[in-house]
Structures are given as structure tokens and as C-alpha cells.
Coordinates of C-alpha atoms and ligand atoms in Angstrom, one line a residue:
Chain A
M3 CA 38.4 -8.5 -14.6
K4 CA 37.4 -4.8 -13.6
R5 CA 35.2 -5.0 -10.3
T6 CA 32.0 -2.9 -10.4
N7 CA 30.3 -1.2 -7.7
L8 CA 26.9 -3.2 -8.0
S9 CA 26.2 -3.6 -4.3
I10 CA 23.2 -5.5 -2.7
G11 CA 21.2 -2.3 -2.3
K12 CA 21.8 -1.4 -5.9
L13 CA 20.5 -4.9 -7.2
F14 CA 17.5 -4.7 -5.0
L15 CA 16.9 -1.1 -6.6
L16 CA 17.4 -2.0 -9.9
T17 CA 15.0 -5.0 -9.5
A18 CA 12.6 -2.4 -8.0
L19 CA 12.8 -0.3 -11.0
V20 CA 11.8 -3.4 -13.6
M21 CA 8.8 -3.7 -10.9
L22 CA 7.7 -0.4 -11.4
L23 CA 8.1 -0.4 -15.1
L24 CA 5.8 -3.9 -14.8
G25 CA 3.3 -2.3 -12.9
L26 CA 2.7 1.0 -14.8
I27 CA 1.9 -1.3 -17.8
F28 CA -0.6 -3.5 -16.1
G29 CA -2.1 -0.3 -14.4
V30 CA -2.9 1.1 -18.0
L31 CA -4.1 -2.2 -19.0
S32 CA -6.7 -2.6 -16.1
T33 CA -7.8 1.0 -16.9
I34 CA -8.8 0.0 -20.1
S35 CA -11.0 -2.5 -18.6
Y36 CA -13.0 0.4 -17.2
L37 CA -13.6 2.0 -20.4
V38 CA -13.9 -1.0 -22.9
P39 CA -15.8 -3.8 -20.6
D40 CA -14.8 -6.6 -23.3
F41 CA -11.0 -5.6 -23.1
L42 CA -9.3 -9.3 -22.6
K43 CA -11.9 -10.2 -20.8
D44 CA -11.9 -14.4 -21.8
T45 CA -8.0 -14.1 -21.1
L46 CA -6.4 -11.8 -18.9
G47 CA -9.1 -9.2 -17.9
F48 CA -9.6 -7.1 -14.8
T49 CA -9.6 -10.1 -12.8
T50 CA -6.0 -11.0 -13.4
L51 CA -4.8 -7.3 -14.3
R52 CA -5.5 -5.6 -11.3
P53 CA -3.8 -8.2 -9.0
L54 CA -0.9 -8.1 -11.4
H55 CA -0.9 -4.1 -11.0
V56 CA -1.5 -3.7 -7.6
S57 CA 1.2 -6.6 -6.5
S58 CA 3.8 -5.2 -8.9
A59 CA 3.2 -1.5 -7.7
V60 CA 3.5 -3.1 -3.9
F61 CA 6.5 -5.0 -4.7
W62 CA 8.2 -1.7 -6.4
I63 CA 8.1 -0.1 -3.1
I64 CA 9.5 -3.0 -0.5
L65 CA 12.0 -3.9 -2.9
G66 CA 12.9 -0.3 -3.3
A67 CA 12.4 0.3 0.5
T68 CA 15.2 -2.6 1.0
G69 CA 17.5 -1.3 -1.9
C70 CA 17.0 1.9 0.1
V71 CA 18.1 0.7 3.7
Y72 CA 21.0 -1.3 2.1
C73 CA 22.7 1.6 0.4
C74 CA 22.4 4.2 3.4
L75 CA 23.8 1.2 5.8
Q76 CA 27.0 1.1 3.3
F77 CA 27.9 4.3 4.7
Y78 CA 28.1 2.4 8.2
T79 CA 30.8 0.1 7.1
D80 CA 33.8 -0.2 5.6
K81 CA 33.2 -3.7 4.4
E82 CA 31.3 -4.6 1.2
L83 CA 27.7 -5.3 2.3
S84 CA 27.2 -8.3 -0.5
N85 CA 27.7 -11.5 1.4
F86 CA 26.0 -15.0 1.0
A87 CA 23.0 -14.3 3.1
D88 CA 22.1 -11.0 1.5
L89 CA 22.4 -12.7 -2.4
T90 CA 20.2 -15.7 -0.7
Q91 CA 17.4 -12.8 0.4
W92 CA 17.6 -11.4 -3.4
V93 CA 17.3 -15.3 -4.4
L94 CA 14.3 -15.9 -2.4
W95 CA 12.6 -12.6 -3.8
I96 CA 13.1 -13.8 -7.5
I97 CA 12.0 -17.6 -6.9
A98 CA 8.7 -15.5 -5.0
L99 CA 8.1 -13.2 -7.8
A100 CA 8.4 -15.8 -10.3
G101 CA 6.1 -18.0 -8.6
I102 CA 3.5 -15.0 -8.1
F103 CA 3.6 -14.0 -11.7
N104 CA 3.0 -17.5 -12.8
S105 CA 0.3 -17.8 -10.2
Y106 CA -1.5 -14.9 -11.7
F107 CA -1.1 -16.0 -15.3
T108 CA -2.2 -19.0 -14.4
K109 CA -5.2 -17.8 -12.5
S110 CA -4.3 -19.8 -9.3
F111 CA -5.5 -17.2 -6.8
G112 CA -6.3 -17.8 -3.2
G113 CA -4.6 -15.0 -1.6
R114 CA -6.6 -11.6 -0.7
E115 CA -6.3 -7.8 -1.6
Y116 CA -3.2 -6.9 -2.9
W117 CA -1.7 -10.6 -2.4
E118 CA -4.1 -12.3 -4.6
F119 CA -1.5 -15.5 -5.2
N120 CA -1.3 -18.6 -4.0
P121 CA -0.5 -18.5 -0.5
I122 CA 2.8 -20.7 -1.0
W123 CA 4.6 -17.9 -2.2
A124 CA 4.2 -15.9 0.8
L125 CA 6.9 -18.3 2.4
P126 CA 9.7 -17.1 0.1
I127 CA 9.3 -13.8 0.9
T128 CA 8.8 -14.3 4.8
I129 CA 12.3 -16.0 4.9
A130 CA 13.7 -13.2 3.0
W131 CA 12.3 -10.8 5.2
I132 CA 13.7 -12.5 8.3
I133 CA 17.1 -12.8 6.7
F134 CA 16.8 -9.0 6.1
L135 CA 16.1 -8.2 9.6
V136 CA 19.4 -10.6 10.8
N137 CA 21.5 -8.8 8.7
F138 CA 20.1 -5.3 9.7
V139 CA 20.6 -6.1 13.5
K140 CA 24.3 -7.5 12.8
I141 CA 25.4 -4.1 10.8
S142 CA 23.2 -1.6 13.2
K143 CA 24.6 -3.5 16.2
K144 CA 28.1 -1.7 15.5
I145 CA 26.9 1.7 15.4
K146 CA 26.5 4.3 18.3
D147 CA 24.2 6.6 19.5
W148 CA 21.2 5.7 17.0
P149 CA 20.0 8.5 14.7
V150 CA 16.0 8.3 14.3
Y151 CA 16.6 6.7 10.9
I152 CA 18.0 3.5 12.3
W153 CA 15.2 3.2 14.7
M154 CA 12.9 3.7 11.9
W155 CA 14.3 1.1 9.7
L156 CA 14.6 -1.4 12.4
T157 CA 10.5 -1.0 13.6
G158 CA 9.6 -0.9 9.9
I159 CA 11.3 -4.3 9.4
I160 CA 10.1 -5.7 12.6
F161 CA 6.6 -4.3 12.0
F162 CA 6.4 -5.8 8.3
L163 CA 7.5 -9.0 9.3
F164 CA 4.9 -9.3 12.2
T165 CA 2.2 -8.0 10.1
F166 CA 3.4 -10.1 7.0
I167 CA 3.0 -13.3 8.8
E168 CA -0.5 -11.9 10.7
N169 CA -1.9 -11.2 6.9
Y170 CA -2.0 -15.4 6.8
L171 CA -4.0 -16.3 10.1
W172 CA -6.9 -16.4 7.8
I173 CA -5.4 -20.0 6.8
F174 CA -6.8 -21.1 10.5
S175 CA -10.5 -21.5 10.2
Y176 CA -10.8 -20.3 13.9
F177 CA -10.2 -16.6 12.0
R178 CA -12.3 -17.1 9.4
E179 CA -15.4 -18.8 11.5
H180 CA -16.1 -15.0 12.6
F181 CA -16.2 -12.8 9.7
V182 CA -16.3 -9.6 11.1
T183 CA -13.1 -10.7 13.2
D184 CA -11.6 -12.0 10.0
M185 CA -12.2 -8.4 7.8
T186 CA -11.0 -6.9 11.3
I187 CA -7.5 -8.5 11.6
Q188 CA -7.3 -8.3 7.4
W189 CA -7.7 -4.5 7.6
K190 CA -5.3 -4.0 10.8
V191 CA -2.8 -6.1 8.3
N192 CA -3.5 -3.5 5.4
G193 CA -3.2 -0.7 7.7
S194 CA 0.2 -1.7 9.3
L195 CA 2.0 -2.9 6.3
V196 CA 1.5 0.4 4.7
G197 CA 3.0 1.7 8.2
S198 CA 6.1 -0.2 8.2
W199 CA 7.2 0.5 4.7
N200 CA 6.3 4.2 5.4
Q201 CA 8.7 4.0 8.4
I202 CA 11.4 2.4 6.3
L203 CA 11.1 5.1 3.5
Y204 CA 10.7 8.0 6.0
G205 CA 13.6 6.9 7.4
T206 CA 15.5 6.9 3.8
A207 CA 14.4 10.5 3.6
F208 CA 15.8 11.5 7.1
F209 CA 18.9 9.8 6.3
L210 CA 19.2 11.4 2.9
M211 CA 18.4 14.9 4.5
D212 CA 21.0 14.8 6.8
K213 CA 23.6 13.7 3.6
F214 CA 22.2 16.7 1.4
E215 CA 22.9 18.9 4.7
N216 CA 26.1 17.6 5.8
N217 CA 24.9 17.7 9.3
K218 CA 24.1 15.4 11.8
H219 CA 21.4 17.3 13.5
V220 CA 18.2 16.1 11.8
G221 CA 18.4 12.6 12.5
R222 CA 19.1 13.2 16.6
S223 CA 16.9 16.3 17.1
K224 CA 14.0 15.5 19.7
L225 CA 11.7 16.7 17.1
A226 CA 12.7 13.9 14.9
F227 CA 12.2 11.5 17.9
G228 CA 9.0 13.0 18.8
M229 CA 7.6 12.5 15.1
F230 CA 9.1 9.1 14.9
F231 CA 7.0 7.7 17.8
L232 CA 3.9 9.4 16.6
G233 CA 4.4 7.8 13.4
L234 CA 4.9 4.2 15.2
F235 CA 1.9 4.9 17.3
N236 CA -0.4 5.6 14.5
L237 CA 1.5 2.1 12.4
M238 CA 0.1 0.4 15.4
F239 CA -3.5 1.6 16.5
N240 CA -4.7 4.1 13.8
W241 CA -6.0 1.3 11.3
G242 CA -9.4 1.4 12.7
H243 CA -10.1 4.1 10.2
H244 CA -10.3 1.5 7.5
I245 CA -13.3 -0.3 8.9
Y246 CA -15.8 2.3 10.4
T247 CA -18.7 0.6 8.6
L248 CA -18.1 -2.9 9.2
P249 CA -20.0 -3.8 12.5
T250 CA -16.7 -4.8 14.5
E251 CA -16.4 -3.9 18.4
Q252 CA -17.0 -0.1 19.2
Y253 CA -13.9 0.6 20.8
I254 CA -11.6 -0.4 17.6
R255 CA -13.5 2.0 15.7
Y256 CA -13.1 4.6 18.4
V257 CA -9.3 4.1 18.9
G258 CA -8.9 4.2 15.2
Y259 CA -10.8 7.8 14.9
I260 CA -8.8 9.3 17.8
V261 CA -5.4 8.0 17.2
S262 CA -5.8 9.1 13.5
M263 CA -6.5 12.8 14.9
T264 CA -3.3 12.9 16.3
E265 CA -1.7 13.3 12.7
W266 CA -3.1 17.1 12.9
I267 CA 0.4 17.2 14.6
F268 CA 2.2 16.2 11.4
F269 CA 0.0 18.6 9.4
V270 CA 0.3 21.5 11.5
R271 CA 4.1 20.8 11.7
I272 CA 4.6 20.7 7.8
L273 CA 2.4 24.4 7.6
Y274 CA 4.6 25.7 10.5
T275 CA 8.1 25.1 8.8
W276 CA 6.7 26.0 5.1
K277 CA 8.8 29.3 5.1
Q278 CA 11.8 27.1 5.6
T279 CA 10.9 24.5 3.4
V280 CA 10.5 27.2 0.3
S281 CA 13.8 28.6 0.9
D282 CA 15.6 25.2 1.2
V283 CA 13.9 24.6 -2.5
Q284 CA 15.4 27.7 -3.9
K285 CA 18.9 26.6 -2.6
H286 CA 19.1 23.1 -3.4
Y287 CA 16.5 22.9 -6.5
H288 CA 19.2 21.8 -9.3
Y289 CA 20.4 18.8 -7.1
F290 CA 17.9 16.0 -8.4
P291 CA 18.0 13.9 -5.3
Y292 CA 16.5 16.6 -3.5
R293 CA 14.2 17.8 -5.8
F294 CA 12.3 14.6 -5.6
I295 CA 12.5 14.9 -1.4
I296 CA 10.9 17.8 -1.5
A297 CA 8.1 16.6 -4.1
A298 CA 7.4 14.1 -1.7
D299 CA 7.4 16.7 1.2
I300 CA 4.4 18.4 -1.0
W301 CA 2.6 15.0 -1.8
V302 CA 2.7 14.4 2.1
F303 CA 0.9 17.7 2.7
I304 CA -1.8 17.3 0.1
N305 CA -2.3 13.4 1.0
M306 CA -2.3 13.6 4.5
G307 CA -4.7 16.4 4.3
Q308 CA -6.6 14.3 2.3
A309 CA -6.2 11.3 4.6
I310 CA -7.1 13.0 8.1
L311 CA -10.4 14.3 6.6
M312 CA -11.2 10.7 5.3
S313 CA -10.5 9.6 9.0
I314 CA -13.4 11.0 10.2
P315 CA -16.1 8.8 10.4
A316 CA -18.5 11.5 9.5
I317 CA -16.7 12.0 6.4
N318 CA -15.4 8.4 5.8
L319 CA -19.2 7.5 5.3
Y320 CA -19.1 9.4 2.3
T321 CA -15.6 8.7 0.5
H322 CA -15.7 5.0 1.9
G323 CA -16.2 2.3 -1.0
T324 CA -15.6 5.2 -3.7
H325 CA -12.5 6.1 -5.9
I326 CA -11.5 8.5 -3.3
T327 CA -9.9 5.5 -1.4
V328 CA -8.2 4.5 -4.7
S329 CA -6.9 8.1 -5.1
H330 CA -5.5 8.3 -1.6
A331 CA -3.8 4.7 -2.1
M332 CA -2.5 5.5 -5.3
G333 CA -1.5 9.4 -4.3
T334 CA 0.3 8.2 -1.1
T335 CA 2.3 5.2 -3.3
I336 CA 3.1 7.4 -6.1
G337 CA 3.3 11.0 -4.7
I338 CA 5.3 10.1 -1.3
N339 CA 6.8 6.3 -1.8
S340 CA 7.9 6.3 -5.1
M341 CA 9.3 9.9 -5.1
I342 CA 11.7 9.0 -1.6
I343 CA 12.8 5.8 -3.7
F344 CA 13.6 7.8 -7.0
A345 CA 15.6 10.5 -4.9
A346 CA 17.4 7.3 -3.3
C347 CA 18.0 6.4 -6.9
F348 CA 19.3 9.4 -8.0
E349 CA 21.5 9.8 -5.2
F350 CA 23.0 6.1 -5.1
F351 CA 23.4 5.6 -8.7
D352 CA 25.6 8.7 -8.7
F353 CA 23.3 11.0 -11.1
K354 CA 25.3 13.9 -10.7
R355 CA 28.2 12.6 -12.5
E356 CA 25.9 12.6 -15.6
T357 CA 27.3 15.6 -17.5
S358 CA 25.2 15.3 -20.7
K359 CA 23.1 18.7 -20.7
I360 CA 20.2 16.6 -22.7
V361 CA 19.8 13.8 -20.4
T362 CA 19.6 16.5 -17.6
N363 CA 17.1 18.9 -19.1
L364 CA 15.2 15.3 -20.2
S365 CA 15.0 14.3 -16.6
T366 CA 13.8 17.7 -15.7
L367 CA 10.9 17.9 -18.0
S368 CA 10.1 14.3 -17.0
F369 CA 10.1 15.3 -13.5
W370 CA 7.4 17.9 -13.9
F371 CA 5.6 16.1 -16.4
L372 CA 5.4 13.3 -13.7
Q373 CA 4.1 15.9 -11.1
F374 CA 1.5 17.4 -13.6
S375 CA 0.3 14.0 -14.7
L376 CA 0.1 12.9 -11.0
L377 CA -2.3 15.9 -9.8
I378 CA -4.7 15.3 -12.8
F379 CA -4.6 11.3 -12.0
W380 CA -5.4 12.1 -8.3
L381 CA -8.1 14.6 -9.0
S382 CA -9.9 12.6 -11.9
L383 CA -10.1 9.7 -9.2
I384 CA -11.7 12.0 -6.4
M385 CA -14.0 13.0 -9.3
A386 CA -15.2 9.9 -9.9
G387 CA -15.2 9.4 -6.4
I388 CA -17.7 12.2 -5.5
K389 CA -20.1 11.3 -8.2
K390 CA -20.5 7.7 -7.0
S391 CA -20.9 9.0 -3.2
I392 CA -23.5 11.3 -4.7
W393 CA -25.1 8.2 -6.2
Q394 CA -24.5 6.1 -3.0
M395 CA -26.8 8.3 -0.8
S396 CA -29.4 9.4 -2.9
E397 CA -32.9 7.8 -2.0
N398 CA -34.1 6.8 -5.7
Q399 CA -30.9 5.3 -7.3
S400 CA -30.2 4.4 -10.8
S401 CA -28.9 1.0 -11.6
Y402 CA -25.1 0.5 -10.8
S403 CA -23.9 0.3 -14.4
K404 CA -26.0 3.5 -15.3
M405 CA -23.7 5.4 -12.8
M406 CA -20.4 3.9 -13.8
V407 CA -21.2 4.7 -17.3
S408 CA -21.9 8.0 -16.3
L409 CA -18.4 8.3 -14.8
T410 CA -16.8 7.8 -18.4
P411 CA -15.5 11.1 -18.7
Y412 CA -13.6 11.0 -15.5
F413 CA -12.2 7.3 -16.4
T414 CA -11.1 8.7 -19.6
T415 CA -9.3 11.6 -17.9
F416 CA -7.7 9.1 -15.4
F417 CA -6.3 6.9 -18.2
V418 CA -4.5 10.0 -20.2
A419 CA -3.0 10.8 -16.9
G420 CA -1.9 7.3 -16.2
L421 CA -0.3 7.2 -19.8
G422 CA 1.4 10.4 -18.6
L423 CA 2.9 8.8 -15.4
L424 CA 3.8 5.6 -17.4
I425 CA 5.6 7.7 -20.0
S426 CA 7.7 10.0 -17.4
F427 CA 8.3 7.5 -14.8
T428 CA 10.1 5.2 -17.6
I429 CA 12.0 8.1 -18.9
L430 CA 13.3 8.5 -15.4
A431 CA 13.6 4.6 -14.9
I432 CA 15.8 4.4 -17.9
V433 CA 17.8 7.5 -17.1
L434 CA 18.8 5.8 -13.6
I435 CA 19.4 2.5 -15.3
K436 CA 21.8 4.2 -17.9
T437 CA 23.2 6.1 -15.2
Y438 CA 23.9 3.3 -13.1
W439 CA 25.5 1.4 -16.2
K440 CA 27.9 4.2 -16.7
N441 CA 28.9 4.7 -13.1
R442 CA 29.4 1.1 -12.7
F443 CA 33.2 1.0 -12.4
I444 CA 33.5 4.0 -9.9
I445 CA 34.3 2.6 -6.2
H446 CA 33.9 5.0 -3.6
L447 CA 36.0 5.0 -0.7
K448 CA 35.0 6.0 2.6
Chain B
M57 CA 12.5 8.4 29.4
K58 CA 14.8 6.6 26.9
P59 CA 13.9 5.7 23.3
I60 CA 13.9 2.3 24.2
H61 CA 11.6 2.3 26.9
L62 CA 8.9 4.2 25.3
F63 CA 9.5 1.7 22.3
F64 CA 9.1 -1.2 24.3
S65 CA 6.0 0.1 26.2
L66 CA 4.4 0.7 22.9
C67 CA 5.0 -2.7 21.9
F68 CA 3.3 -4.1 24.9
L69 CA 0.2 -1.8 24.5
F70 CA 0.2 -2.7 20.6
L71 CA 0.3 -6.9 21.7
I72 CA -2.7 -6.5 24.0
Y73 CA -4.5 -5.2 21.8
T74 CA -3.9 -7.5 19.1
L75 CA -4.7 -10.4 21.4
S76 CA -8.1 -8.9 22.4
I77 CA -9.3 -8.6 18.7
Y78 CA -7.5 -12.5 18.3
L79 CA -9.8 -13.7 21.1
T80 CA -12.8 -12.0 19.9
P81 CA -14.4 -15.0 17.9
L82 CA -14.9 -16.8 21.3
T83 CA -17.3 -14.5 22.7
V84 CA -19.6 -14.2 19.6
A85 CA -22.3 -16.9 19.5
K86 CA -22.6 -18.5 16.1
M87 CA -25.6 -17.7 14.0
S88 CA -27.9 -20.5 13.7
T89 CA -29.2 -20.2 10.3
I90 CA -25.7 -20.4 8.6
D91 CA -23.8 -23.7 8.1
S92 CA -21.1 -22.2 9.6
E93 CA -18.6 -25.0 8.1
K94 CA -19.9 -23.9 4.5
A95 CA -19.5 -20.5 4.8
V96 CA -15.9 -21.2 6.4
S97 CA -15.0 -22.6 3.1
G98 CA -17.2 -20.4 1.2
R99 CA -14.5 -17.5 1.9
I100 CA -11.7 -19.4 0.3
V101 CA -13.8 -20.0 -2.7
W102 CA -14.5 -16.2 -3.0
Q103 CA -10.8 -16.0 -3.0
K104 CA -10.1 -18.8 -5.4
Y105 CA -12.1 -16.7 -8.1
N106 CA -10.7 -13.5 -7.1
C107 CA -14.5 -12.2 -6.6
Q108 CA -12.5 -9.5 -4.5
S109 CA -10.5 -8.1 -7.4
C110 CA -14.1 -6.3 -8.8
H111 CA -16.2 -6.6 -5.6
Q112 CA -16.5 -5.1 -1.9
L113 CA -17.4 -6.3 1.2
Y114 CA -18.6 -3.5 3.8
G115 CA -16.7 -1.1 0.9
L116 CA -13.5 -3.1 1.0
G117 CA -12.2 -4.7 -2.2
G118 CA -12.0 -3.7 -5.9
Y119 CA -13.9 -1.0 -7.4
L120 CA -14.7 -1.8 -10.7
G121 CA -18.1 -4.0 -9.7
P122 CA -20.9 -3.2 -6.9
D123 CA -20.6 -4.1 -3.1
L124 CA -22.2 -7.4 -2.4
T125 CA -22.6 -7.8 1.2
N126 CA -26.0 -7.2 1.1
V127 CA -26.9 -8.7 -2.3
V128 CA -28.4 -11.9 -0.9
S129 CA -31.3 -10.6 1.1
N130 CA -32.2 -7.9 -1.5
P131 CA -35.7 -8.8 -2.6
K132 CA -34.5 -7.4 -6.4
K133 CA -31.5 -9.7 -6.6
G134 CA -31.0 -13.0 -4.0
E135 CA -29.8 -16.2 -4.8
R136 CA -31.1 -16.6 -8.1
M137 CA -29.8 -13.6 -9.8
I138 CA -26.4 -14.3 -8.4
K139 CA -26.9 -18.0 -10.3
Q140 CA -27.9 -16.4 -13.3
I141 CA -24.8 -14.0 -13.0
L142 CA -22.4 -16.2 -12.6
K143 CA -23.7 -18.5 -15.4
Y144 CA -23.4 -16.1 -17.9
G145 CA -21.4 -12.9 -16.5
V146 CA -22.2 -9.5 -17.0
K147 CA -20.2 -6.3 -18.4
Q148 CA -16.5 -7.1 -17.4
M149 CA -17.5 -9.9 -15.3
P150 CA -16.8 -13.3 -16.9
C151 CA -18.5 -16.3 -16.2
Y152 CA -17.9 -19.0 -14.1
N153 CA -18.4 -22.6 -14.2
M154 CA -17.9 -23.6 -10.9
P155 CA -18.4 -27.2 -9.2
N156 CA -22.0 -27.0 -7.2
D157 CA -20.0 -27.6 -4.1
D158 CA -18.2 -24.3 -4.3
Y159 CA -21.1 -22.6 -5.3
K160 CA -23.0 -24.0 -2.4
C161 CA -20.2 -22.9 -0.1
L162 CA -19.8 -19.6 -1.7
I163 CA -23.7 -18.8 -1.2
E164 CA -23.4 -19.9 2.5
F165 CA -20.6 -17.5 2.8
L166 CA -22.2 -14.6 1.3
K167 CA -25.4 -15.2 3.4
S168 CA -22.9 -15.2 6.7
V169 CA -21.6 -11.7 5.6
D170 CA -25.2 -10.5 5.1
A171 CA -26.2 -11.6 8.3
S172 CA -23.5 -9.7 10.1
G173 CA -24.8 -6.2 9.1
L174 CA -25.6 -3.4 6.4
A175 CA -23.4 -2.0 4.4
D176 CA -25.5 0.8 2.8
P177 CA -24.1 4.3 3.9
R178 CA -27.4 5.4 3.9
K179 CA -28.6 2.9 6.7
Y180 CA -26.1 5.3 9.2
T181 CA -26.7 8.1 11.5
I182 CA -23.7 10.3 12.2
S183 CA -23.4 11.1 16.2
K184 CA -22.0 14.3 17.8
T185 CA -18.5 13.0 18.2
G186 CA -18.5 12.4 14.3
M187 CA -18.8 8.6 14.7
I188 CA -21.4 6.8 12.8
N189 CA -23.7 3.9 13.8
Q190 CA -26.1 1.6 11.7
K191 CA -29.1 2.8 12.3
Ligands
HEM594 C1 4.2 3.9 -9.1 C2 2.9 3.5 -9.8 C3 1.8 3.5 -9.1 C4 1.4 2.5 -7.9 C5 2.5 2.6 -6.8 C6 0.2 2.1 -7.9 C7 -0.4 1.6 -6.7 C8 -1.7 1.1 -6.8 C9 -2.4 0.6 -5.3 C10 -1.8 0.5 -4.3 C11 -3.6 0.3 -5.9 C12 -4.5 -0.6 -4.7 C13 -5.4 1.0 -4.8 C14 -6.8 0.3 -3.7 O1 -6.9 -0.8 -3.4 O2 -7.7 1.2 -3.4 C15 -3.9 0.4 -7.2 C16 -5.0 0.5 -8.1 C17 -5.1 0.6 -9.5 N1 -4.7 1.4 -10.2 FE1 -2.3 2.0 -9.8 N2 -0.7 2.5 -9.0 C18 0.5 2.8 -10.0 C19 0.4 3.6 -11.2 C20 -1.1 3.3 -11.7 C21 -1.0 3.8 -13.2 C22 -0.1 4.5 -14.2 C23 -2.5 3.2 -13.5 C24 -3.1 3.3 -15.0 C25 -3.9 4.4 -15.3 C26 -3.2 2.5 -12.5 C27 -4.2 2.2 -12.3 C28 -4.7 1.6 -11.2 C29 -6.0 0.7 -11.5 C30 -7.2 1.0 -12.4 C31 -6.4 0.6 -9.8 C32 -7.2 -0.2 -9.6 C33 -8.7 0.3 -9.1 C34 -9.9 -0.4 -8.7 O3 -9.9 -1.4 -7.9 O4 -10.8 -0.3 -9.4 N3 -2.4 2.6 -11.6 N4 -2.8 1.4 -8.0

């Protein structure tokens, strides 16, 4: 039998792509509920569709991040990474996914926002993650003089585990007894979980940049380490910006505010290196993985600008509880996280061996269609958010339902742009899966 | 300073910060008007029926339906209206035929949320530092 090159990393990336496709379909279906209130109301309804969408999207990112780390680590070891423990990790994920989807379809909820499934299914995820940590430590121990991305992966993996467990403290009634503390912990968790997968994916982006440029400087520079620690500092302490209106302890709100403002440093740095970025783009545009990294960079810039403004309490008062928050959540998970995972997939599935001109052109077209759809998608949510914000602040409010009906044009635009995302992402995902299939027997030697 | 030292120092600070948050429930007095046992179960009822997929509390949650933080004390809404809405549903919201126990706990939970503060953004003032505070 001919041996294939299916490594554990690729297995995770392929699984993640399936979650992406499911997530997109559920996303479009949940948006129909906005436009047609009775849509599937007596069966799935928004109650089930939203969790299906959000969980699939989050799993696309987490599984994608896992795949990225494994694929990158393969460059540090001669041995095949796939062993019994890795496979157990993957099987545990499959068990969890099956349980979670079943939990949603049978409406057996019980969890919280983003994790609405029956909490029992958090168990296989936790065990899978512990296996991931052990595997990671075993491999990275052998690497000398760690570049910054190994640090980023390690902290991402550790903090994800810590926060994911913290995510279930509400099971103990001690924590539920005081509603405000309970909410504080819930949003501490949500903030840090996102920070953790960002560490893993930004680490992947650093790794890819090092690889593209054929140099080992990016990952070992003082600046890179400075940025890593600033990111970690924010992961730990900036989450207070989610809960400015919650009557929690004053110091928590100030810590969130002050720490969030250190993100201006990232922002200014991007501005500062803008010229360099533009010349790099011109040099490497033809190379697909690089193109996705650049797209992620631009979305970092846009989303970070928005996020820092929203972290100022006086502005947050207006944006909080509106679709501006949704635009931020999806703007970052699609624009930044998804672009980095796509860059990694194009790199590790060896897209450059794909010579067919039609496929290359189709991919370029889908790439641009994706960026354009995302921009419209993001703007329509912001517009809907601004209108709701004006309504929230006005002294003689019309009824909630009247306000929502007046947002229909924005939600329609949102729906159409969402279809654009569905189409472009689907084409790119199919190209990737086909590329994987075509190259499955090519085994690289180190 | 070596990266590893900085890393552990930050982790240490993080753990202290985390612990201080975990201990806050010990320092707050319970509200006498609320059956806290029921409210604690009511939180679970809220999750069991997934009200959070459409509703927010303090602006956090799903965005299809309205914020429910202060719905109980709203003179135009209140408990009676909640009962009606749960029974018949409205717009995208399905009807819920929940057992009476669940209903009672849910109401007690919503009461405890309501008593904790105001979520209406019009009820805030902005200070010079840019921080916001409840009026
Ligand atoms: C890679 C693609 C996508 C990712 C990673 C993603 C991620 C997310 C996340 C994280 C949320 C939670 C937002 C929050 O609670 O603030 C969300 C909500 C949502 N997404 Fe997406 N999304 C994607 C694509 C789409 C598409 C194509 C549509 C369809 C038009 C869509 C429609 C929605 C809707 C309707 C919500 C719920 C908003 C609400 O609560 O009312 N998403 N998505």
C-alpha cells in the first residue's frame, strides 16, 4: 500500500475545514430568522441555529489552531508526529463534536453563550487539550533557544486550558450566588479564551513569515518578544472592557480600561511599518499563503482600531449591546483568525504544486470576493449597530420591534454579504481539500 | 530580564488578580428580598431554555431580542407580561410550556439580576477619565 502524508496536523486542518463549512451554512440560516421571524421557528429556530453557528465557527478556529501548531512542529522533528496520543486527541474531539451537535439538535442545552451544549461534552475537550499540552511540551523540550512563536503556542495552549476549566466554575453554586461576580468571571473567561487562540494563531503567522523570508530573525528579535509579552499582558488583564456597564468592582473596570489602552502600541507599530508592508506585498503577492497573511494584517489594523475605540468606556456605552459588538466578533474571527488558518492550509497542503491555471485564477477571484464580502458584512453590522445605539439613547423610544423592523435594510445587506462569504469560503475550502488529495502521496524529507 | 522570569512574574500577578475575583462573593451581603436558592437555580433554567441566545443581560448575550436586565421592575412589563410572553411566544420567540418550578426559579433569577443594577445606557454618566458610572 502506498503511504500517504496525512499527518495529525493535516487531519486537524481538514476537520476544521468541515466545521467552517457547517458554520457558514448555520450562519446564513440564522440570519434568515432575522428577516423572516417564523423561519423554522417550531423546529430549529434561532435558539438552535445561533449555537450551531457560533460553536461550529469557534471549533473551526480551535481545531484549525491545533492543526497549525502540529504542522509547524513537524519542521522540528524527523519523526512522524502521528502517534497514539495524537490520534486519541483527535478521536476525543470527534466524540465531543458528535455529542455537541446531538445536544443542539435535541435542544438539550445547559451551557452558556458560545458553549450552550450540555456541559458533559466539555469533558472530552478538556482531556483532548491536556493531551495536546503534553504532546507539545514533549516536542518543544527538544528545541533549543526558543523563537517567539514557540512561546506563543505554549502560552496559548496553557491559558486555553486554564480558562476553559474556569469557564465551568458556574457549576458550583458558590459562584452563581452572586450574579455580578458570576458574570465577571464569565467575561473574564470569554476574553482570555479569545486571547489564547490569538496567541496560537499569531504564533503561526510569525512562523510562516519566518519560513517565507527564509530567515530566522523575525521570530527571535527583541521586538517580537516585546509584542508577545504585550499580547500576553492583554490576554490576562484587558477583558474588563467587556463589562463596563456591569456593576462589578471599580478596579476591575479600570484595569480593563488602562490595559486595553496599551494596545495603541500595536496599532502605532503597524502604521510605522506600513511602507515596508506595502513593498513586501508587491514582492510576494503571487504566493497564496503570503497573500492570506497580508489580508490578516490589514484586518488586524481595521479591527484593532475599532476594538481600541470600543474599549474606551465613554464610547463603549454607545456600542455595547448592539451589532457593533457582533461586527467586532465576526470581523476578528473571520478577518484575522480565519485568514491565518487559510494561509497555513495553503502552505501545508502544498498549493504551489497546483499548476492548473483555472484553479489558480478561481482561487484569486474567490480571495478577492471574500475580502469584499467581508467588508460589506462588517459595515452592514456596524450600520445596524449605530441605528440601534441611537434608539437606545433616545429619550422617547419607539418599541423594540419597530426599531428592529427599521433595521431590515441593513440585515438584508448583511445576509447577502454573508452569502458572499459562504460562496467564497466554500470554493477556497474545496480547492484546499482537492489540493490535499492531489498531493497526498508526496512526502517531504527534512 | 530573561523571558522566563517575565513570564512567571506575569502569571503570578494574573493568579492574584484571579483569586481576588473568586473571593468577592464572600464580601457581599445577600439581598433579603430575594430567595437566593431559587435565583441560583433560575440561572440554570435560563441556560436550559437558552434564553441567552436571543436576550442580553447587561448588554451581553445574543442580539435578536431585547435586553432583559430590568424587565421585572419595568412598570409597563413586569411579571405578568413575562408569563404571557412565555406562554404564547412573540415574533421569533417560541412559546415555552415550562413546569411551574422552573418558572418560579426563572422569575427569582430575573429579580436578582434586576436588583443588581441598571443596564439602560441612558442611566450612566461619563467622567473626565472616560470611565462611565451609574447615575
Ligand atoms: C468564518 C466565518 C464566520 C465566523 C468565524 C463567525 C463567527 C461568529 C461569532 C464568534 C459570533 C458570535 C458573535 C457575538 O456573540 O458577538 C457569530 C454570530 C453570528 N453570525 Fe457569524 N461567523 C462567520 C460567518 C457568518 C456568516 C457567513 C453569517 C451569515 C450571514 C453569519 C451570521 C451570524 C449571526 C446571525 C450571528 C448571531 C448574531 C446575534 O446574536 O444576533 N456568520 N458569528
